[in-house]
Short mmCIF file of the C-alpha atoms (twelve columns), coordinates in Angstrom:
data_MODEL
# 
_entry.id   MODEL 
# 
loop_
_atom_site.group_PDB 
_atom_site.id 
_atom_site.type_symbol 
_atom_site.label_atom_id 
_atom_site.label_alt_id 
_atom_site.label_comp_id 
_atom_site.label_asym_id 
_atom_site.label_seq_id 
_atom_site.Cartn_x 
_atom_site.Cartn_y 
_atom_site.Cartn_z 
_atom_site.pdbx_PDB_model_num 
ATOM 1   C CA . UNK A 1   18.853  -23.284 -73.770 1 
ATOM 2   C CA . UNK A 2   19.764  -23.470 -69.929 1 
ATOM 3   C CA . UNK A 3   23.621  -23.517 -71.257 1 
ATOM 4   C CA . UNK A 4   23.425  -20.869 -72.862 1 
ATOM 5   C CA . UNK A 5   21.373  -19.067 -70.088 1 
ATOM 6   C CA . UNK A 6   24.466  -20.092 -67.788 1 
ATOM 7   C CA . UNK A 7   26.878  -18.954 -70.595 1 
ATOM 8   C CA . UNK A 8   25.176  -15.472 -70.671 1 
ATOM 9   C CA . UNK A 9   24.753  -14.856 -66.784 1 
ATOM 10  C CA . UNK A 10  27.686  -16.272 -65.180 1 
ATOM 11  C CA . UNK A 11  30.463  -13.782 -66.373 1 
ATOM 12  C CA . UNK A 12  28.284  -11.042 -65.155 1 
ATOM 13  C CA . UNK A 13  28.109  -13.190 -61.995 1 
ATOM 14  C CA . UNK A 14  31.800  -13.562 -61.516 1 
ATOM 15  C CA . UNK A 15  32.631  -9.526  -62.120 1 
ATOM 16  C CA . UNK A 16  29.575  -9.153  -59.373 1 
ATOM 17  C CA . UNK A 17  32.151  -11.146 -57.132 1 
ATOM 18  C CA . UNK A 18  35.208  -9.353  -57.609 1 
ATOM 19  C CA . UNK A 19  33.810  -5.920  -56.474 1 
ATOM 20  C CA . UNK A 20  35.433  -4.119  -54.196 1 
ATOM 21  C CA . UNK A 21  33.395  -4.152  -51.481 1 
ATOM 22  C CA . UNK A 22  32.268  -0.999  -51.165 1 
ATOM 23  C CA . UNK A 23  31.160  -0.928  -54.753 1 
ATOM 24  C CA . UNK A 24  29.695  -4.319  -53.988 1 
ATOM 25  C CA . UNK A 25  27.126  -2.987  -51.575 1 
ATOM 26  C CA . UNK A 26  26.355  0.388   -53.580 1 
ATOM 27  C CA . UNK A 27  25.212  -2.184  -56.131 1 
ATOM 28  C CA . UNK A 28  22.980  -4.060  -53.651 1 
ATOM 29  C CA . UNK A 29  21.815  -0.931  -52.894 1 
ATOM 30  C CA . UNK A 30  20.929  -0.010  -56.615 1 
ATOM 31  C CA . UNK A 31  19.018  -3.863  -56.161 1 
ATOM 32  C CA . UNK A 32  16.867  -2.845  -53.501 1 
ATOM 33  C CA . UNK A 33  15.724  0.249   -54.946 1 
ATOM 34  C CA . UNK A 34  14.459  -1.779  -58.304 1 
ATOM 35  C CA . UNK A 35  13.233  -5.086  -56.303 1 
ATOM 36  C CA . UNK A 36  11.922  -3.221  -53.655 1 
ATOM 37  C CA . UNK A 37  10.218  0.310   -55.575 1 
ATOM 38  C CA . UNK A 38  10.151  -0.566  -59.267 1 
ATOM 39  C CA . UNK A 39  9.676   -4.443  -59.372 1 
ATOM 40  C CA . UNK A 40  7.973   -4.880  -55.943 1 
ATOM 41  C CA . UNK A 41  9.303   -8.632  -55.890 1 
ATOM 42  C CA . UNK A 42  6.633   -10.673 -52.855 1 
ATOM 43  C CA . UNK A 43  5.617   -7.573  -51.428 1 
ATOM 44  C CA . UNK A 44  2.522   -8.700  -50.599 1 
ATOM 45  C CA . UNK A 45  3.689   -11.985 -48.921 1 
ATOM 46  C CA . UNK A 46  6.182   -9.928  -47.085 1 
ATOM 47  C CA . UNK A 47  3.841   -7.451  -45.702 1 
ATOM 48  C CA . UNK A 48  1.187   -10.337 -44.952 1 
ATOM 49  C CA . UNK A 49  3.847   -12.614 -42.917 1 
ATOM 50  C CA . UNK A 50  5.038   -9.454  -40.682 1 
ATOM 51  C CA . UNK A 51  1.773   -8.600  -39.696 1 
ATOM 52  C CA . UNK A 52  0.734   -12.270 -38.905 1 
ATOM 53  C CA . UNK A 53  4.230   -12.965 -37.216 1 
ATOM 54  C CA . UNK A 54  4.504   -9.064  -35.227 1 
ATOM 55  C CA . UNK A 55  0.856   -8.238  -34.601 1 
ATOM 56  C CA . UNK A 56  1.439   -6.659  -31.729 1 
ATOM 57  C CA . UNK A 57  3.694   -3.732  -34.008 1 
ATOM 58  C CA . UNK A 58  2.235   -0.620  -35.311 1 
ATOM 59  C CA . UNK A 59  2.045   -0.734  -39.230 1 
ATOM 60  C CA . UNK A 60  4.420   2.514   -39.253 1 
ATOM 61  C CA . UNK A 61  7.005   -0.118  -37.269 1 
ATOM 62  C CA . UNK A 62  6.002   -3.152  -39.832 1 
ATOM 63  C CA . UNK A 63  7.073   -0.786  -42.597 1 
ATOM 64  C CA . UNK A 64  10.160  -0.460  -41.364 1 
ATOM 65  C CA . UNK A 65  11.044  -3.903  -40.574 1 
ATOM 66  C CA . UNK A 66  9.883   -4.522  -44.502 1 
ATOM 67  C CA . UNK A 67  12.300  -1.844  -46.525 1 
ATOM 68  C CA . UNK A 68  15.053  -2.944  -43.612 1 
ATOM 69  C CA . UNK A 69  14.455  -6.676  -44.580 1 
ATOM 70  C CA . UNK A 70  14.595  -5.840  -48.496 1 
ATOM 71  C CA . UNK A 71  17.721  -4.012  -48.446 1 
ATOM 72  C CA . UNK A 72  19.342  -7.280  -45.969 1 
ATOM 73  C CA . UNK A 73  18.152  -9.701  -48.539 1 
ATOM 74  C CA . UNK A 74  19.573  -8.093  -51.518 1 
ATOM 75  C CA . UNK A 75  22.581  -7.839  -49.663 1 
ATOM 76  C CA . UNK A 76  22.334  -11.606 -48.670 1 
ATOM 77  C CA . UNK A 77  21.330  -12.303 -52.322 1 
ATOM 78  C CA . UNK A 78  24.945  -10.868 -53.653 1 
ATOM 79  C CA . UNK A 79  26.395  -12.113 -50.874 1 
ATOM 80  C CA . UNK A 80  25.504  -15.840 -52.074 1 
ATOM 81  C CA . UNK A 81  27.274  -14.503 -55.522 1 
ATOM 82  C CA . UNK A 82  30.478  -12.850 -53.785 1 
ATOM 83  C CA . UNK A 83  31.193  -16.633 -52.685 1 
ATOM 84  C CA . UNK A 84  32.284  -17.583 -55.972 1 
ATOM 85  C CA . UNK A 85  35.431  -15.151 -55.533 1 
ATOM 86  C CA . UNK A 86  35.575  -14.665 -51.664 1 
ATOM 87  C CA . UNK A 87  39.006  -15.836 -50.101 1 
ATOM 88  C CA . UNK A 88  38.932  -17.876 -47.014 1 
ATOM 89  C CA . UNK A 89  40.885  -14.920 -44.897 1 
ATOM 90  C CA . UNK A 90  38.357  -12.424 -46.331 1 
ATOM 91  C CA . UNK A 91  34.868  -14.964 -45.143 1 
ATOM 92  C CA . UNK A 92  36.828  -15.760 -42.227 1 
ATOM 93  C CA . UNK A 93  36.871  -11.872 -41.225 1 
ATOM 94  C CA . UNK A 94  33.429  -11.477 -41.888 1 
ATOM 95  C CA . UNK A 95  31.783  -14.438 -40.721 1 
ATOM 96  C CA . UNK A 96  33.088  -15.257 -37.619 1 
ATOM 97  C CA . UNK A 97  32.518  -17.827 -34.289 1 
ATOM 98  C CA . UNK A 98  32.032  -16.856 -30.973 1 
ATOM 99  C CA . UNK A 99  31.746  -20.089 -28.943 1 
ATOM 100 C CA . UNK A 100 33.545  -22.582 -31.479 1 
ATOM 101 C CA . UNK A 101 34.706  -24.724 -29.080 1 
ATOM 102 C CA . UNK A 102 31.028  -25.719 -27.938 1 
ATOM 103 C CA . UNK A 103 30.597  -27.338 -31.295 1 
ATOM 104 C CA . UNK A 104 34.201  -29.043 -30.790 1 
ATOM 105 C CA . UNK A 105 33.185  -30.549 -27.913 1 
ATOM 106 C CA . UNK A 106 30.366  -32.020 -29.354 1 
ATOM 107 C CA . UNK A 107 32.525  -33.758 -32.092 1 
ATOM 108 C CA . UNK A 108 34.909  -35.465 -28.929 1 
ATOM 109 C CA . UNK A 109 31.400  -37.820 -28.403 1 
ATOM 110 C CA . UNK A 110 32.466  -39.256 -31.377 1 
ATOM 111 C CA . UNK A 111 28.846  -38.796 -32.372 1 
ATOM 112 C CA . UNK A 112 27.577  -37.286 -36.105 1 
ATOM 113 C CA . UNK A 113 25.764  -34.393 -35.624 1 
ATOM 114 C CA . UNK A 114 22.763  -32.432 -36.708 1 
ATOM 115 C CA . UNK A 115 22.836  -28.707 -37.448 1 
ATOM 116 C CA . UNK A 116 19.992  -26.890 -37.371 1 
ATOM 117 C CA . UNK A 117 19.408  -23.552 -38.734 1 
ATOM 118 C CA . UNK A 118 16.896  -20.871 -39.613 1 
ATOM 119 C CA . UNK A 119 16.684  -18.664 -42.845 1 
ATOM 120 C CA . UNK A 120 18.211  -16.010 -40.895 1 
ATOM 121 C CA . UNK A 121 20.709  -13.362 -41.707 1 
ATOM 122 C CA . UNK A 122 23.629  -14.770 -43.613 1 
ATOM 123 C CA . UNK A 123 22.486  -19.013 -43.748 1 
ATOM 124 C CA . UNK A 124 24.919  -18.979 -46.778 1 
ATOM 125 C CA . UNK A 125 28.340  -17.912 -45.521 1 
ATOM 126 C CA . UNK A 126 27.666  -20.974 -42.704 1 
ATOM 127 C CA . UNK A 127 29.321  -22.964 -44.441 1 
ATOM 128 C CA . UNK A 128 32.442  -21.467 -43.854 1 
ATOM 129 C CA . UNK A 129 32.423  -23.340 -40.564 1 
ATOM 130 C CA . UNK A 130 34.084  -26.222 -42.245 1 
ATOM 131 C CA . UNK A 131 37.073  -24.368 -42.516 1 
ATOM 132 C CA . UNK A 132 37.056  -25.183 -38.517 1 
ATOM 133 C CA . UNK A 133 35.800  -28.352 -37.847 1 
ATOM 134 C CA . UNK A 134 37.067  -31.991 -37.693 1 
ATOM 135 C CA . UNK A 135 33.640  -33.550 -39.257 1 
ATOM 136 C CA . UNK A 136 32.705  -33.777 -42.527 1 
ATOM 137 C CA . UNK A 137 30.016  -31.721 -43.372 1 
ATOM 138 C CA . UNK A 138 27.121  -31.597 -45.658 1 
ATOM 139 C CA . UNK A 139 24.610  -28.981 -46.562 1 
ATOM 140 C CA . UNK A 140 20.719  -30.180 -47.463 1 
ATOM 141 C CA . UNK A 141 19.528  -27.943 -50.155 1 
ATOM 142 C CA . UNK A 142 16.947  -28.140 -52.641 1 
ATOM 143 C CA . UNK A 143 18.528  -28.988 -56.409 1 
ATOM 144 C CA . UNK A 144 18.595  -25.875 -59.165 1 
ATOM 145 C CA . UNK A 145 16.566  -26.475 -62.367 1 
ATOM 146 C CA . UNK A 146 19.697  -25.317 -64.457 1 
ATOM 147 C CA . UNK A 147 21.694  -28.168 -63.852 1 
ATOM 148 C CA . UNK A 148 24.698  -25.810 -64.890 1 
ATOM 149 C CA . UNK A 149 24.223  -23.111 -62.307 1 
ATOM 150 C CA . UNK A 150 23.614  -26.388 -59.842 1 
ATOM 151 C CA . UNK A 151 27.046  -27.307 -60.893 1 
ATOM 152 C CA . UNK A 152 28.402  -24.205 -60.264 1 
ATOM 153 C CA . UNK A 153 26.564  -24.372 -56.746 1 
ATOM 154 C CA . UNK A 154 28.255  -27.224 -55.454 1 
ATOM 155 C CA . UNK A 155 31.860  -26.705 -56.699 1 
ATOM 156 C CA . UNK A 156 31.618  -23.315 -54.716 1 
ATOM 157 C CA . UNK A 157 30.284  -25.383 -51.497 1 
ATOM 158 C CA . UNK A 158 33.437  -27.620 -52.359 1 
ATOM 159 C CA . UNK A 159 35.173  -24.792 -52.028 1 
ATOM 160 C CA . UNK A 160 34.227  -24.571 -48.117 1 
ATOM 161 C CA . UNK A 161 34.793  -28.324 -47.805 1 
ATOM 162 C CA . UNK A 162 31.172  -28.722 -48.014 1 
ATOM 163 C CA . UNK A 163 29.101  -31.487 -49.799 1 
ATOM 164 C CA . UNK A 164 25.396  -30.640 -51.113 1 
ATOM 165 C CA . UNK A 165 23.134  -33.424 -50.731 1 
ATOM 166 C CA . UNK A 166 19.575  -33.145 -51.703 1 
ATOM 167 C CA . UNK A 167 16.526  -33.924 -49.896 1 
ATOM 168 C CA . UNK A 168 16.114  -37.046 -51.456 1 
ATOM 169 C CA . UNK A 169 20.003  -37.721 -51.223 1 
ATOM 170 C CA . UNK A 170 19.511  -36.964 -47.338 1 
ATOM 171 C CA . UNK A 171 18.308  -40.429 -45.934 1 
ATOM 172 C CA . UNK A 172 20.663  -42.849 -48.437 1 
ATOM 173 C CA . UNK A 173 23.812  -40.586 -47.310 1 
ATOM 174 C CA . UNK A 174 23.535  -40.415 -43.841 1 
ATOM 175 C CA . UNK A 175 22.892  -44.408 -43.589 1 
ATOM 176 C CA . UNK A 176 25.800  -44.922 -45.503 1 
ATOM 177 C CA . UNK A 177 27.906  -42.803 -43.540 1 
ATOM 178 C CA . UNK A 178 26.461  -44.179 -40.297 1 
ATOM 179 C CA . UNK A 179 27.440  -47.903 -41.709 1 
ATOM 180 C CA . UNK A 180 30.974  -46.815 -42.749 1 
ATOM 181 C CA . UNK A 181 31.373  -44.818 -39.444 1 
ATOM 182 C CA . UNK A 182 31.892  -41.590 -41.152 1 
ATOM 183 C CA . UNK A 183 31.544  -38.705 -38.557 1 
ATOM 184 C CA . UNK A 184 29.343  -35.884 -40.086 1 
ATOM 185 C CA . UNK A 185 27.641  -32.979 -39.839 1 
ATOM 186 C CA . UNK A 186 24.354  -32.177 -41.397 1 
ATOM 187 C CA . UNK A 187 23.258  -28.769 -41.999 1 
ATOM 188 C CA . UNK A 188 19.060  -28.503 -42.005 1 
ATOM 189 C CA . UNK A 189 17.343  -25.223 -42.487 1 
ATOM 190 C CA . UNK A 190 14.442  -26.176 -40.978 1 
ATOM 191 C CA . UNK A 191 12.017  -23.648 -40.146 1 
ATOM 192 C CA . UNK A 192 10.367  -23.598 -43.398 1 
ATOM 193 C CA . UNK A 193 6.470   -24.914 -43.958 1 
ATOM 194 C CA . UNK A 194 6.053   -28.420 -45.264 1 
ATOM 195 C CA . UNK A 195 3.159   -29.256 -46.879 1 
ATOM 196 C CA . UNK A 196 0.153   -30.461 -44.524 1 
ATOM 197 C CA . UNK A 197 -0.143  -33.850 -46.125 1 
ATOM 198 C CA . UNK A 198 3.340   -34.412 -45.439 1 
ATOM 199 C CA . UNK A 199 3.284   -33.083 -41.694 1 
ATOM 200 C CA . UNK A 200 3.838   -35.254 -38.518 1 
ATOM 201 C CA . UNK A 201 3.726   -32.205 -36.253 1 
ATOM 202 C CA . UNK A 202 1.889   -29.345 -35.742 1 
ATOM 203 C CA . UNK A 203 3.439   -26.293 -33.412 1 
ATOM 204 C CA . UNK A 204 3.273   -22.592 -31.971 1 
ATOM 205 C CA . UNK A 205 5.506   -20.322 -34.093 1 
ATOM 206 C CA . UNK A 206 5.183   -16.320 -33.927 1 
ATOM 207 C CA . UNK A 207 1.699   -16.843 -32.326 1 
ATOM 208 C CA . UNK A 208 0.182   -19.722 -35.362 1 
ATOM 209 C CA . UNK A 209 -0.179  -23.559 -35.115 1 
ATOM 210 C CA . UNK A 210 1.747   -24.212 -37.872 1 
ATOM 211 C CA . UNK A 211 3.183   -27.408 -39.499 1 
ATOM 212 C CA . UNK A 212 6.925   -28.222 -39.200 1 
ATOM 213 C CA . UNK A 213 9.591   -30.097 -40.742 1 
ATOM 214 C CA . UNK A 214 10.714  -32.502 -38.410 1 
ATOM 215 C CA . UNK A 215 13.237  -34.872 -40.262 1 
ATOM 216 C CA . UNK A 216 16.164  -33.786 -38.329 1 
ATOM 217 C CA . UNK A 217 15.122  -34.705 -35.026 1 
ATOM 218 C CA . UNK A 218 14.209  -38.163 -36.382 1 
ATOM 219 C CA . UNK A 219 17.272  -38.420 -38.331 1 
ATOM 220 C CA . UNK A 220 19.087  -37.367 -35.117 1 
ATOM 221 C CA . UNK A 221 17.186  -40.530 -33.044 1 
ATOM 222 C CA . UNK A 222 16.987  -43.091 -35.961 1 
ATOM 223 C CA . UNK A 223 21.227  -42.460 -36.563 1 
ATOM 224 C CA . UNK A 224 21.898  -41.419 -33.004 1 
ATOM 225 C CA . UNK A 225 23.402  -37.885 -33.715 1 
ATOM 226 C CA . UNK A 226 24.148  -35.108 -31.386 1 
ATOM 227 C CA . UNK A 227 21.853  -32.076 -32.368 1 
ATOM 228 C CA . UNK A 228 22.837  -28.268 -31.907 1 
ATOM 229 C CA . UNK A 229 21.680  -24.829 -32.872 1 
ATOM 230 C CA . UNK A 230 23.296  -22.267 -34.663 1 
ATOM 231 C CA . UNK A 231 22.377  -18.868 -34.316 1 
ATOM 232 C CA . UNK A 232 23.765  -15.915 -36.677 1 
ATOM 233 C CA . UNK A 233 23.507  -12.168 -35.673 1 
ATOM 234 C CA . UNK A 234 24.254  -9.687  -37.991 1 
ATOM 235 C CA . UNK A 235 26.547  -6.977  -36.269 1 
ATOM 236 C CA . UNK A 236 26.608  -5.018  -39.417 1 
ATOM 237 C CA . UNK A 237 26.625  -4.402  -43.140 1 
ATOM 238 C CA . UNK A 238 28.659  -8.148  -44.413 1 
ATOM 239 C CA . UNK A 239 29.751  -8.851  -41.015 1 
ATOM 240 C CA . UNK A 240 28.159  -11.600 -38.889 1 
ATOM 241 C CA . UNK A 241 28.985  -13.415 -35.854 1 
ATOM 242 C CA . UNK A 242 27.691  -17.212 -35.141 1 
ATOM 243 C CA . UNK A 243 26.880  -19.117 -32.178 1 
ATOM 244 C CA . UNK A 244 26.328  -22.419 -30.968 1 
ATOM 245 C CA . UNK A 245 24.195  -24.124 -28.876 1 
ATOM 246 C CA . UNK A 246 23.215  -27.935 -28.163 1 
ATOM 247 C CA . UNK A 247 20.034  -29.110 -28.147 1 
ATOM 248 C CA . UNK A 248 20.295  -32.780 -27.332 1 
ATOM 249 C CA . UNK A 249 23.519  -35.167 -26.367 1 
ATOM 250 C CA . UNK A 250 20.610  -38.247 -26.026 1 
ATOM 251 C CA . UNK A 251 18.216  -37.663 -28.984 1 
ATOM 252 C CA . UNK A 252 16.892  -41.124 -28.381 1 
ATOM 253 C CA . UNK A 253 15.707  -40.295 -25.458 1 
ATOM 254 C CA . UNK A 254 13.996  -37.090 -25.887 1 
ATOM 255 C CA . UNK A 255 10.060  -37.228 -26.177 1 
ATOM 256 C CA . UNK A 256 8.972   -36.688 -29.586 1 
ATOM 257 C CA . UNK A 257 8.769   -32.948 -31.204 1 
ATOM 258 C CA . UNK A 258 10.804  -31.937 -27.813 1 
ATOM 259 C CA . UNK A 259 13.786  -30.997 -30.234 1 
ATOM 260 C CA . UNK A 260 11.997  -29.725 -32.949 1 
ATOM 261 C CA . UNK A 261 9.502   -27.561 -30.775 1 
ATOM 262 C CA . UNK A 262 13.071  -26.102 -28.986 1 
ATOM 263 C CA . UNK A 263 14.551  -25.404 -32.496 1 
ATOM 264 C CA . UNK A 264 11.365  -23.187 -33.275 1 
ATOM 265 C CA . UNK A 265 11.519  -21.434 -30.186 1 
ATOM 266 C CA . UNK A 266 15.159  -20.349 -30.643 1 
ATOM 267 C CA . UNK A 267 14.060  -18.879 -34.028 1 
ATOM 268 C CA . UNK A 268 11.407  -16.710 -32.447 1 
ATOM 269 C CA . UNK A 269 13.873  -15.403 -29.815 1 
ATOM 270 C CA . UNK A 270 15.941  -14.519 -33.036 1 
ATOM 271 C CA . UNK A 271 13.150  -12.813 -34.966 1 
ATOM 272 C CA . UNK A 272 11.763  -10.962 -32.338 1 
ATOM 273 C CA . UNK A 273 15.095  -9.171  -31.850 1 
ATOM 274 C CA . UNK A 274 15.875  -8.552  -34.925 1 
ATOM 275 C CA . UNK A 275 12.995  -9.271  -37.477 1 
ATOM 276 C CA . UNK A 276 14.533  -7.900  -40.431 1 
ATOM 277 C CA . UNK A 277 16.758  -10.248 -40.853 1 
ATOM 278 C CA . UNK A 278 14.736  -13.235 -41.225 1 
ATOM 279 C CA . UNK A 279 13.369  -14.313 -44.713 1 
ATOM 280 C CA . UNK A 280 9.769   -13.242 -44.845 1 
ATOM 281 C CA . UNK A 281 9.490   -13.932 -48.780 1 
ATOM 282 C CA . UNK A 282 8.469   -17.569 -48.204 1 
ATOM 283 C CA . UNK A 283 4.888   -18.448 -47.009 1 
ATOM 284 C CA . UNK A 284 5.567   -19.568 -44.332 1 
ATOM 285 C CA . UNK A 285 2.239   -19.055 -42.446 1 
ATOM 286 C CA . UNK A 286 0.334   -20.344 -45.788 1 
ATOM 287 C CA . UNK A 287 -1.045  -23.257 -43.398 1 
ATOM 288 C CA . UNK A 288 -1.962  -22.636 -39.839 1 
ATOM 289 C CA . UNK A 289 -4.513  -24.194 -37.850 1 
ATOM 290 C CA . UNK A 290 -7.157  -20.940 -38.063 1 
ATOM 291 C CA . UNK A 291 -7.196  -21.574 -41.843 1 
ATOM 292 C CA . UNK A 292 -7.508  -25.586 -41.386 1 
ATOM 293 C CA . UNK A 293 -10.470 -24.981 -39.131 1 
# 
């Protein structure tokens, strides 16, 4: 059965990729208006998580922020499918570096690093940062139940000189790389809500105690690993410029939660100034502190 689900869907997936790009985004456009108006996909999570993250916003201005953020995810959504086809000139050209070299310099301490992201405005096209770099880089993602569609997933990451690695695949391939002294980068997208069982931290994030993922920064101390930050912006419709910044050269010898609690406040600064763009569909704010208490 999930063949032939994959046998059905991907050929309409592959003419999805080789739209024209203006006739790629009138599409997304039709997608908003029926996930959005007609199918009303997490509408109430969405409106619940931008009035617990932006309080402080009239619910005229939370409205906004909402249809803005459903028309950037569809977008994003096809954007994830336009990969499949997408040259490297034409990703290059839309997803684009402005301080490249700060990350370059980080590779010269002959150091693996981790990079840490937020599910914020194109997380996807990222990967086209291997296309740059000297390390070998991996993305940490969680596996598809089709295992043909996570097939499909990975040869496209391939693609971009990019290795998936699942969450449980995360611990056994960074040791081995550390042992055979193979210089990597990890990509973690880690600003969504772990479970509270499973939580070793608890921090402020858009105005909630909240629990956080914090494997990266102890993956950075345990392997001693360089940690940065990259930031997207979206300048406009498929076009979206990255930056770096470091976060630690000395992991070890940052106090505990330092890194993480510096990763979350980075995210803010990005939401804040753009909220639309971040992914308000997950419940993220499902366990805070109020609701513990």
């Amino acid at each position: 059965m999930q063949l032939l689900v994959y046998i059905l869907i991907y050929p309409i997936l592959w003419i999805i990729s080789i739209l024209p790009f203006p006739v790629f985004y009138l599409l997304s456009d039709f997608v908003y208006f029926l996930t959005y108006h007609i199918i009303g996909y997490r509408k109430k999570v969405v409106r619940d998580n931008i009035k617990l993250a932006l309080p402080h916003l009239s619910e005229e201005e939370r409205l906004t922020i909402e249809k803005k953020f459903y028309s950037h995810m569809c977008d994003m959504f096809l954007e994830m499918i336009k990969t499949i086809s997408i040259s490297q000139k034409e990703i290059e050209k839309r997803y684009s570096f402005s301080n490249l070299d700060v990350y370059l310099e980080l590779e010269k301490k002959n150091k693996s690093i981790a990079l840490l992201c937020a599910h914020y405005a194109s997380y996807e096209w990222a990967v086209s940062m291997n296309y740059h770099i000297n390390h070998k880089g991996f993305g940490i993602y969680k596996k598809l139940a089709n295992p043909y569609f996570d097939k499909l997933v990975k040869k496209i990451r391939s693609k971009f000189k990019s290795e998936l690695i699942t969450t449980k695949e995360t611990i056994p391939t960074i040791f081995n790389n550390f042992r055979n002294k193979q210089l990597s980068v990890y990509g973690f997208a880690s600003d969504q809500s772990p479970k509270p069982s499973a939580a070793h931290h608890w921090a402020p994030f858009m105005g909630h105690i909240v629990p956080v993922h914090t494997g990266a920064e102890m993956l950075a101390k345990r392997f001693d690993m360089n940690v940065i930050f990259l930031r997207t912006k979206k300048v406009k419709r498929g076009f979206y410029v990255a930056s770096f910044e470091v976060l630690s050269e000395d992991a070890k010898s940052v106090p505990d939660y330092e890194i993480t609690d510096k990763f979350l406040k980075l995210v803010e600064n990005q939401i804040y100034e753009a909220p639309e763009f971040y992914l308000w569909t997950h419940k993220r704010w499902k366990h805070t502190k109020e609701k513990a208490q």
